XYZ file of C-alpha atoms in Angstrom:
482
model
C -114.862 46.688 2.019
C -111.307 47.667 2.813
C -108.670 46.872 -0.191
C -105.639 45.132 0.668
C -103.163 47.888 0.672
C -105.747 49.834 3.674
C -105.092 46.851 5.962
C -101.301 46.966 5.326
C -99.439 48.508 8.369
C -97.837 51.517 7.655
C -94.215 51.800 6.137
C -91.381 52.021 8.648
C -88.929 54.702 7.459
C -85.468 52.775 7.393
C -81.925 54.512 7.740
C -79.533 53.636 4.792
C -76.006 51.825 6.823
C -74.042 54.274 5.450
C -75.871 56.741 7.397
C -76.581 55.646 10.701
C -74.299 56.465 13.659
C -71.418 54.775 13.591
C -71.483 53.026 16.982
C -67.753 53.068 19.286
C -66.044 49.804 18.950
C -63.295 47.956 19.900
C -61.307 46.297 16.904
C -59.804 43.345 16.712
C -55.827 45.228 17.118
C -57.555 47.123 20.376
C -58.260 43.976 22.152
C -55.415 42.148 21.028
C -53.235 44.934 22.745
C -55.811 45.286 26.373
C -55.062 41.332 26.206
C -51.190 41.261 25.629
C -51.072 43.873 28.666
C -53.215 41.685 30.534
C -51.712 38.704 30.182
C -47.978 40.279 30.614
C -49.547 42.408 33.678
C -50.492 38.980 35.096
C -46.680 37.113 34.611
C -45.348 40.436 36.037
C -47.383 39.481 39.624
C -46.692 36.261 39.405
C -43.046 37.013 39.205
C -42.865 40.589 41.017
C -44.565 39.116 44.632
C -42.421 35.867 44.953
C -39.300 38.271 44.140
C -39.714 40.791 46.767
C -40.783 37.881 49.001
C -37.281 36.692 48.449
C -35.626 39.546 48.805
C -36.760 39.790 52.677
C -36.065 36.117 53.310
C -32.367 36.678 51.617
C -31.985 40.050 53.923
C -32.648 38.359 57.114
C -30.488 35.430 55.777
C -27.277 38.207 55.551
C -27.680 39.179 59.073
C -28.140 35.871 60.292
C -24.127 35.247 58.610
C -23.445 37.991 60.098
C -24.760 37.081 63.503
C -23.065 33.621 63.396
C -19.346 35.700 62.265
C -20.025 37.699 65.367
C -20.639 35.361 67.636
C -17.327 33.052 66.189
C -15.555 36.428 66.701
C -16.909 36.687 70.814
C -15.872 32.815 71.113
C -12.071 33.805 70.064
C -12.143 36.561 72.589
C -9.978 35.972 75.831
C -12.628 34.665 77.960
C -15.443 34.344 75.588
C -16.201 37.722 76.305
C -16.393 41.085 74.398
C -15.861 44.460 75.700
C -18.173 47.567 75.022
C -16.547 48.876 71.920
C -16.166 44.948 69.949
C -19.716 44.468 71.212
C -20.892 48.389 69.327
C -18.765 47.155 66.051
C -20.106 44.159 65.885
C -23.940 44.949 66.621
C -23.357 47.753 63.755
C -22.214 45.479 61.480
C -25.126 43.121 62.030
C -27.311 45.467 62.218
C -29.140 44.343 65.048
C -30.223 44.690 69.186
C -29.010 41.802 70.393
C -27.128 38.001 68.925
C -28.117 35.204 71.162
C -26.144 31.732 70.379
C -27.981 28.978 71.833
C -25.230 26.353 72.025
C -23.292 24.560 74.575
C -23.351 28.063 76.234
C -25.751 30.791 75.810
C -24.063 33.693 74.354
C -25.773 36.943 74.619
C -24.460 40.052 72.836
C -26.157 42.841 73.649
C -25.800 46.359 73.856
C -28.675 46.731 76.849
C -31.016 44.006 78.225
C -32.853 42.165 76.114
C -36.942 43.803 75.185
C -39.469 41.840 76.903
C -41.858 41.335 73.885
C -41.348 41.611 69.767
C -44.044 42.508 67.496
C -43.201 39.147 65.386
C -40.904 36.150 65.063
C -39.657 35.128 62.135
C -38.636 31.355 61.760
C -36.301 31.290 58.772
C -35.694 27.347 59.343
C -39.442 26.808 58.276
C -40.238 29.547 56.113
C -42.413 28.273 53.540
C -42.935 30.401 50.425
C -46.988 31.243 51.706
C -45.331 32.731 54.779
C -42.292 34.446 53.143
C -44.920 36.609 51.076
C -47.665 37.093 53.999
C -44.424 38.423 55.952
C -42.953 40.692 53.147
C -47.029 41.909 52.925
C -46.728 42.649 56.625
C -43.585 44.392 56.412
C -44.297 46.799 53.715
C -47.826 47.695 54.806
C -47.951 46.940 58.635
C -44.721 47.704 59.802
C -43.538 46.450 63.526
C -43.252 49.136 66.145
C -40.896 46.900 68.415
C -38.470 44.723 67.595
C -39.063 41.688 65.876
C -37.020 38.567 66.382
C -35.484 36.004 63.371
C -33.969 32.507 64.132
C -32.089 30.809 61.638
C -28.539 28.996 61.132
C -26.114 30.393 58.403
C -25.382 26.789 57.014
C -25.978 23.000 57.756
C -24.191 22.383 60.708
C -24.036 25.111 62.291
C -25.802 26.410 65.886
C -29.153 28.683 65.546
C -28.594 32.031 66.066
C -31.436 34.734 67.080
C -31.353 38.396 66.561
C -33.382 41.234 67.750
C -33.588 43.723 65.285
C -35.841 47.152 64.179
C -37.824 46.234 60.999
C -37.356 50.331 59.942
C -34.147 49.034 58.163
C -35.929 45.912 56.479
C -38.506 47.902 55.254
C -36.066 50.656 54.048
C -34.636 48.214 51.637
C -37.354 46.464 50.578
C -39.069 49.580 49.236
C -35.810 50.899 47.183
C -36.006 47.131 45.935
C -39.300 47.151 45.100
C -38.889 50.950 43.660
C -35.734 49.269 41.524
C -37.785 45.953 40.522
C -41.151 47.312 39.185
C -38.737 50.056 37.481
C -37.128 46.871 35.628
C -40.711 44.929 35.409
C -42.219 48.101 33.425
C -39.221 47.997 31.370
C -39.529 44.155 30.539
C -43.108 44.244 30.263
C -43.250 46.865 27.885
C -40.696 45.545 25.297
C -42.172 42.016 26.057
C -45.631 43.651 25.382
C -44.445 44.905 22.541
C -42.818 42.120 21.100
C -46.221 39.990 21.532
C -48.607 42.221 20.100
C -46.735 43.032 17.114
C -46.061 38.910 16.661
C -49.824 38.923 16.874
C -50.213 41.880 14.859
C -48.067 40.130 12.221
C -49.660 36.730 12.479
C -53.352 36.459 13.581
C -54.828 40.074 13.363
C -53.729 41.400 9.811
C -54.333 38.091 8.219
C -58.054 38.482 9.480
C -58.282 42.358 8.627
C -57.572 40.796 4.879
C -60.049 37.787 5.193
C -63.015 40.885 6.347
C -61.636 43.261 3.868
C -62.127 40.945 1.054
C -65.358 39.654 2.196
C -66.416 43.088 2.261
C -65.281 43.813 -1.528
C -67.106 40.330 -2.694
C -70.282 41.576 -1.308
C -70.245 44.875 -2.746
C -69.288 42.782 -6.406
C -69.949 38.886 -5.937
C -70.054 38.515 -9.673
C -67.007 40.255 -10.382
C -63.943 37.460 -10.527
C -61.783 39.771 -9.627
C -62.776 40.294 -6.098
C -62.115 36.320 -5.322
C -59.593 36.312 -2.648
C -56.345 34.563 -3.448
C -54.618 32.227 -0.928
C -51.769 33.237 0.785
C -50.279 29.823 1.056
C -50.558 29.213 4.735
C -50.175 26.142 6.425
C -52.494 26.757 8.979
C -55.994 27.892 10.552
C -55.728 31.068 8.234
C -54.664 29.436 5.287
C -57.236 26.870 5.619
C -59.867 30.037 5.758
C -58.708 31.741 2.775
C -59.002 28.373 0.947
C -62.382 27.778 1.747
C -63.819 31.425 1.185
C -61.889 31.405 -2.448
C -64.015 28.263 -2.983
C -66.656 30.037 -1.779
C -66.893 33.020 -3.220
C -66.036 31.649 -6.894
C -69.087 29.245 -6.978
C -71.218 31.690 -5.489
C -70.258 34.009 -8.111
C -70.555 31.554 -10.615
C -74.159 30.557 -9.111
C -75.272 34.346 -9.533
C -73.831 34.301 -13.131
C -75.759 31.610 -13.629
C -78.551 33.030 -11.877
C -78.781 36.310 -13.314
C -78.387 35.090 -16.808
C -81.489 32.756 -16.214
C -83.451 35.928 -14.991
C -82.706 37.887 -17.962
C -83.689 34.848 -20.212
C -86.841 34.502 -17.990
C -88.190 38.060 -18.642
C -87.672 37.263 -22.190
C -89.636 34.746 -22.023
C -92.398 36.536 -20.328
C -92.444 39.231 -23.066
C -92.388 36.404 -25.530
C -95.414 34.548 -23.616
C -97.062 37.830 -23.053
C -97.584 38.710 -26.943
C -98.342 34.712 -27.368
C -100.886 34.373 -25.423
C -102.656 37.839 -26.540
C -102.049 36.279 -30.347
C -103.578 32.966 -29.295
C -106.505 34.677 -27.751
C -107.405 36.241 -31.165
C -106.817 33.119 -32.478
C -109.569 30.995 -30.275
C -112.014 33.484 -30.879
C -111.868 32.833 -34.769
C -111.768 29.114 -33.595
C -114.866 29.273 -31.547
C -116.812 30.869 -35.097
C -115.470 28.163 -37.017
C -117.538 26.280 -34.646
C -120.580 28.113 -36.513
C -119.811 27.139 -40.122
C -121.887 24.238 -41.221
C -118.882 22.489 -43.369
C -118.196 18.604 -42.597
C -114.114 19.493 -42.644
C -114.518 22.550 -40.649
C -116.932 20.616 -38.111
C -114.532 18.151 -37.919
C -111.540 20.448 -37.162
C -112.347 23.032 -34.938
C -113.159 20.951 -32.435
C -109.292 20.264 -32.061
C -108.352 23.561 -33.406
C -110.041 25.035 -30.561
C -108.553 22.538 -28.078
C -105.089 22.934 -29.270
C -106.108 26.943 -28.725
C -106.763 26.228 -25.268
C -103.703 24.288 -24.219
C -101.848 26.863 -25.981
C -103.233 29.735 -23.560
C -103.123 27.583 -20.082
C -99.391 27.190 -21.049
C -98.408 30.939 -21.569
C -100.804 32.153 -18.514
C -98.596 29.282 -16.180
C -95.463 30.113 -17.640
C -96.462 33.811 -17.300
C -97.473 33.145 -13.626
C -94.310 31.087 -12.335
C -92.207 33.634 -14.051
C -93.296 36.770 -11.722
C -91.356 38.076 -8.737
C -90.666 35.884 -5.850
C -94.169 35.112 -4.109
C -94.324 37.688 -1.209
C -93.573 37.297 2.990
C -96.662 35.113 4.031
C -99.524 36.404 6.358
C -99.314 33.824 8.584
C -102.784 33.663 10.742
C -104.970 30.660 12.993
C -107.892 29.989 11.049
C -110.506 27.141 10.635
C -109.286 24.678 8.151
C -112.799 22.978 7.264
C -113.995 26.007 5.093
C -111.231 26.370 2.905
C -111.299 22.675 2.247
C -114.411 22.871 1.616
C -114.231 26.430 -1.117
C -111.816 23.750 -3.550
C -114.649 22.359 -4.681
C -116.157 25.769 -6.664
C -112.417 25.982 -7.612
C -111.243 22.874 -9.414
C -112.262 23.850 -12.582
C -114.698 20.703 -13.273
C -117.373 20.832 -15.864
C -120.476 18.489 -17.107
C -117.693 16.875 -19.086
C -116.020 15.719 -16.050
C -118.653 15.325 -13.134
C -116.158 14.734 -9.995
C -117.096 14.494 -6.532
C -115.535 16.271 -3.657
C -115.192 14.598 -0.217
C -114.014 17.038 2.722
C -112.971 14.907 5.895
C -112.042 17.929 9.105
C -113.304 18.258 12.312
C -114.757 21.896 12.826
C -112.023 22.373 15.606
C -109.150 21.957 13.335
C -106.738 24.912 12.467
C -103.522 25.834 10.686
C -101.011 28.439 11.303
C -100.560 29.920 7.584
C -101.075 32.328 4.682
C -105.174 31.497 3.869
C -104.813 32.590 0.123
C -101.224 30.805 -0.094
C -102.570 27.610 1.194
C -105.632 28.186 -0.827
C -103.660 28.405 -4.226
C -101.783 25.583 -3.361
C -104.446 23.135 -2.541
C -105.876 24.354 -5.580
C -103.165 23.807 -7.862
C -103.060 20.224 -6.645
C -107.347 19.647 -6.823
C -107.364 20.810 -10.643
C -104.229 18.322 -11.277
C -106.444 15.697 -10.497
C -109.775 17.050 -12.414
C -107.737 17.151 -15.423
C -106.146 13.596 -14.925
C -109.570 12.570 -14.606
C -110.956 14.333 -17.071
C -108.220 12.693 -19.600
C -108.862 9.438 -18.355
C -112.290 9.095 -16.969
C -112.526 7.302 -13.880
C -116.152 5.156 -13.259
C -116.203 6.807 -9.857
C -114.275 10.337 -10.237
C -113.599 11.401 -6.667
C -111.284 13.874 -4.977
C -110.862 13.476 -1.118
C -109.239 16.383 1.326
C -109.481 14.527 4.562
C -107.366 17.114 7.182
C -106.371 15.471 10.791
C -104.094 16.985 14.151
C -101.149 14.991 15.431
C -99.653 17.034 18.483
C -98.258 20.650 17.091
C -98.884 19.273 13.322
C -101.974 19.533 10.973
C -101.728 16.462 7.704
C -103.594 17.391 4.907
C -104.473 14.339 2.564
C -105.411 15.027 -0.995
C -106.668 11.942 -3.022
C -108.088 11.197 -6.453
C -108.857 8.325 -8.121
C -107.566 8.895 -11.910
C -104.978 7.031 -13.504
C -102.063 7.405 -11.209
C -98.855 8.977 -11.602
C -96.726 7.215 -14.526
C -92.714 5.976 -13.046
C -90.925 9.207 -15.391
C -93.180 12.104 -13.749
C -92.267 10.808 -9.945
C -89.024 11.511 -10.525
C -89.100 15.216 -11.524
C -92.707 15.599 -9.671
C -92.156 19.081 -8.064
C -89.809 20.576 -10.933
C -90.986 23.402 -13.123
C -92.029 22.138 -16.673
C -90.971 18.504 -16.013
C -93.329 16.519 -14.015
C -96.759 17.297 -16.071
C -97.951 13.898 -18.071
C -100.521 15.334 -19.845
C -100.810 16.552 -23.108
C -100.081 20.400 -23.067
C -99.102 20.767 -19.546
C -96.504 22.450 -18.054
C -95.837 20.667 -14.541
C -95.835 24.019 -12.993
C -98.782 23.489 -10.367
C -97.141 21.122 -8.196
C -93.541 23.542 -8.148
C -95.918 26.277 -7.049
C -97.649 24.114 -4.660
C -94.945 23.190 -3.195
C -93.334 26.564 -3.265
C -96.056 28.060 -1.266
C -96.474 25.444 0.928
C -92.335 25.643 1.821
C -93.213 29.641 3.010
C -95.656 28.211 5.056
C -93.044 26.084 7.113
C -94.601 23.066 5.494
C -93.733 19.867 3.683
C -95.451 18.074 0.698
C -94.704 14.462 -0.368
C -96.521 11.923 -2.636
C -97.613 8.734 -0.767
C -97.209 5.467 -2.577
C -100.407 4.001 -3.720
C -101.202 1.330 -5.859
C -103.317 2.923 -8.349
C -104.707 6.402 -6.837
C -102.418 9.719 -6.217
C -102.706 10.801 -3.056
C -100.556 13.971 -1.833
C -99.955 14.717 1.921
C -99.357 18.254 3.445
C -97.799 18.698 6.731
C -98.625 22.154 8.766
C -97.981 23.901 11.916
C -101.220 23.499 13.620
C -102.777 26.803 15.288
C -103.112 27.011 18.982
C -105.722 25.809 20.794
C -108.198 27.441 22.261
């Protein structure tokens, strides 16, 4: 047969943290800054588009004045009419083809005759903002080959006026603008930028660097009082934080204090126990010759001497016992439920002195999910409970009862004697260490380890209210069926 440590899997070689590859990150400052830009990147569009946008619709607006001054400066003419050279100035000033007045008279001024078609029309009278931003798109980055033609009216009042014009100029200016604007924009967003990451710099991220800095230093030290963070005094989120983990981190370090003073005392006690219980062995074997001498008083004694001896040694082994490590990981596993049940009979402990019988109730198909030897030790902890109840105070029908049933995903595990009962003071402290015995020499540790190993099995364990009988019920994770 294989030992224990054969069937163990082999030990994974682990790297220590502080040398494993520091992976590439991003800190907390990094994305603070990528998100400032972004955000000011995104106000600059917002902003930048609509402006150039403008900046066509407010170009075409200026020759459109300029149209309607031109054509007021034709209507003063003698005749209505300009001559070649008035015509040239005031085209060039315009910048345009042709002005056409559409008002009691058509008035036409115009260099040569007017081009058949234009590449686009531009309605400045209802130029909605969607359209004044398609059109400076189209301008910048699908220029017109022909002329294009804009209608609009200088003011309220006055008559339309059309021009024909080349968009070359147009988009001429709009690029220097747009050259001169995202000059500015860079500008602004950078100091803007600036500005906001630092405020955030100031504000959110080094107040955070402090809160994971100290939590770092507490973990290295949690005991030390020292490394307890000390409020800043801030009236907000933060502040609120740094309360909290100061609250934190002094009762935790008071709780391992606390802690670690209770394991030192603990392994004094086992050393103490230890020697005890090697002492009272010696001690029981003189008892048990005493048993031999034929002396009335030494008849009499012994008897108790050797009882006393006993109770002695159970309570330094169970001290001894709950004061190891930590019990280890479980082996979780399926496995039939009806044969362990069934094994807590051989281990209860009973004698001639105390002839109980043992009842197992569980169908053959019923399994747990669980450590075997775990659950084992527990159900044995609570089956000799109940043999030495009844044992103390014989029952005229000593039974125990482990009746196991399946309800959906859950196995309940029913463990019932009929001895004395449980007394009011030991329900109260029934699962803590060294308070919930009521007999005579006992420690009340085999219900806290029952229901210690039960816990690592993802279990509960409760004591159901009965009348006169104690009857425990464990609650499993059933296995999978078949």
């Amino acid at each position: 047969m294989k030992s224990r440590a054969e069937h163990q899997a082999p030990p994974v070689e682990t790297i220590p943290a502080t040398q494993r590859p520091a992976r590439p990150r991003l800190g907390l400052s990094g994305r603070v800054f990528l998100l400032t830009i972004a955000l000011v990147g995104l106000c600059e569009i917002l902003i930048y588009v609509p402006t150039v946008a403008n900046y066509r619709v407010m170009w075409l607006s200026d020759r459109i004045a300029a149209a309607h001054v031109a054509a007021l400066v034709v209507d003063a003419s003698p005749g209505q009419t300009a001559s070649k050279d008035l015509t040239d100035r005031l085209l060039t000033g315009v910048g345009a083809r042709a002005v056409i007045v559409s008002g009691a008279t058509r008035t036409v001024i115009a260099r040569d005759a007017l081009p058949e078609t234009v590449s686009r029309v531009v309605d400045l009278q209802s130029n909605g903002w969607t359209h004044s931003i398609a059109g400076a798109w189209s301008t910048l980055f699908r220029p017109a080959e022909a002329p294009i033609r804009v209608i609009g009216k200088h003011q309220d009042g006055f008559t339309p006026v059309e021009i024909v014009l080349d968009e070359a100029p147009l988009r001429n200016a709009m690029v220097k603008f747009c050259l001169r604007l995202l000059g500015t924009s860079m500008i602004v967003a950078a100091v803007v930028a600036g500005l906001v990451f630092l405020v955030l710099q100031r504000f959110i991220v080094r107040p955070v660097r402090l809160l994971v800095s100290n939590i770092t230093a507490f973990a290295g030290s949690p005991e030390a009082t020292s490394r307890i963070i000390v409020p800043s005094g801030r009236n907000d989120e933060v502040g609120d934080a740094e309360v909290a983990l100061a609250e934190m981190e002094m009762a935790l370090a008071d709780e391992l204090r606390a802690k670690r003073h209770l394991a030192d005392l603990g392994l004094s006690v086992s050393k103490i126990n230890h020697e005890m219980r090697n002492l009272l062995t010696t001690a029981q074997l003189l008892g048990d010759r005493l048993e031999g001498v034929t002396d009335p008083v030494v008849q009499r004694v012994a008897p108790r001497l050797v009882a006393t001896l006993g109770r002695a040694i159970r309570f330094c082994e169970e001290t001894l016992a709950y004061g190891r490590a930590t019990e280890r990981h479980p082996q979780k596993r399926t496995f039939p439920l009806a044969p362990l049940l069934a094994d807590q009979a051989d281990l209860s402990g009973r004698g001639p002195d105390c002839p109980v019988v043992f009842r197992e109730i569980c169908a053959p198909d019923i399994t747990v999910h669980a450590d075997p030897e775990q659950l084992s030790r527990a159900l044995a902890n609570l089956v000799r409970n109940a043999v030495e109840a009844m044992r103390a105070a014989p029952s005229p029908t000593p039974r125990v009862t482990l009746e196991a049933s399946r309800v959906g995903d859950s196995v309940t595990i029913l463990v019932t004697d009929t001895g004395p009962g449980l007394p009011p003071k030991a329900r109260e402290h029934l699962f803590a260490p060294f308070k919930g015995s009521t007999r005579p020499g006992g420690t009340g540790l085999g219900l806290a380890i029952a229901a210690e190993l039960i816990g690592l099995n993802d279990g509960t364990i409760a004591l159901d209210q009965t009348p006169t009988s104690v009857q425990f019920r464990i609650t499993l994770p059933a296995g999978k069926r078949a």
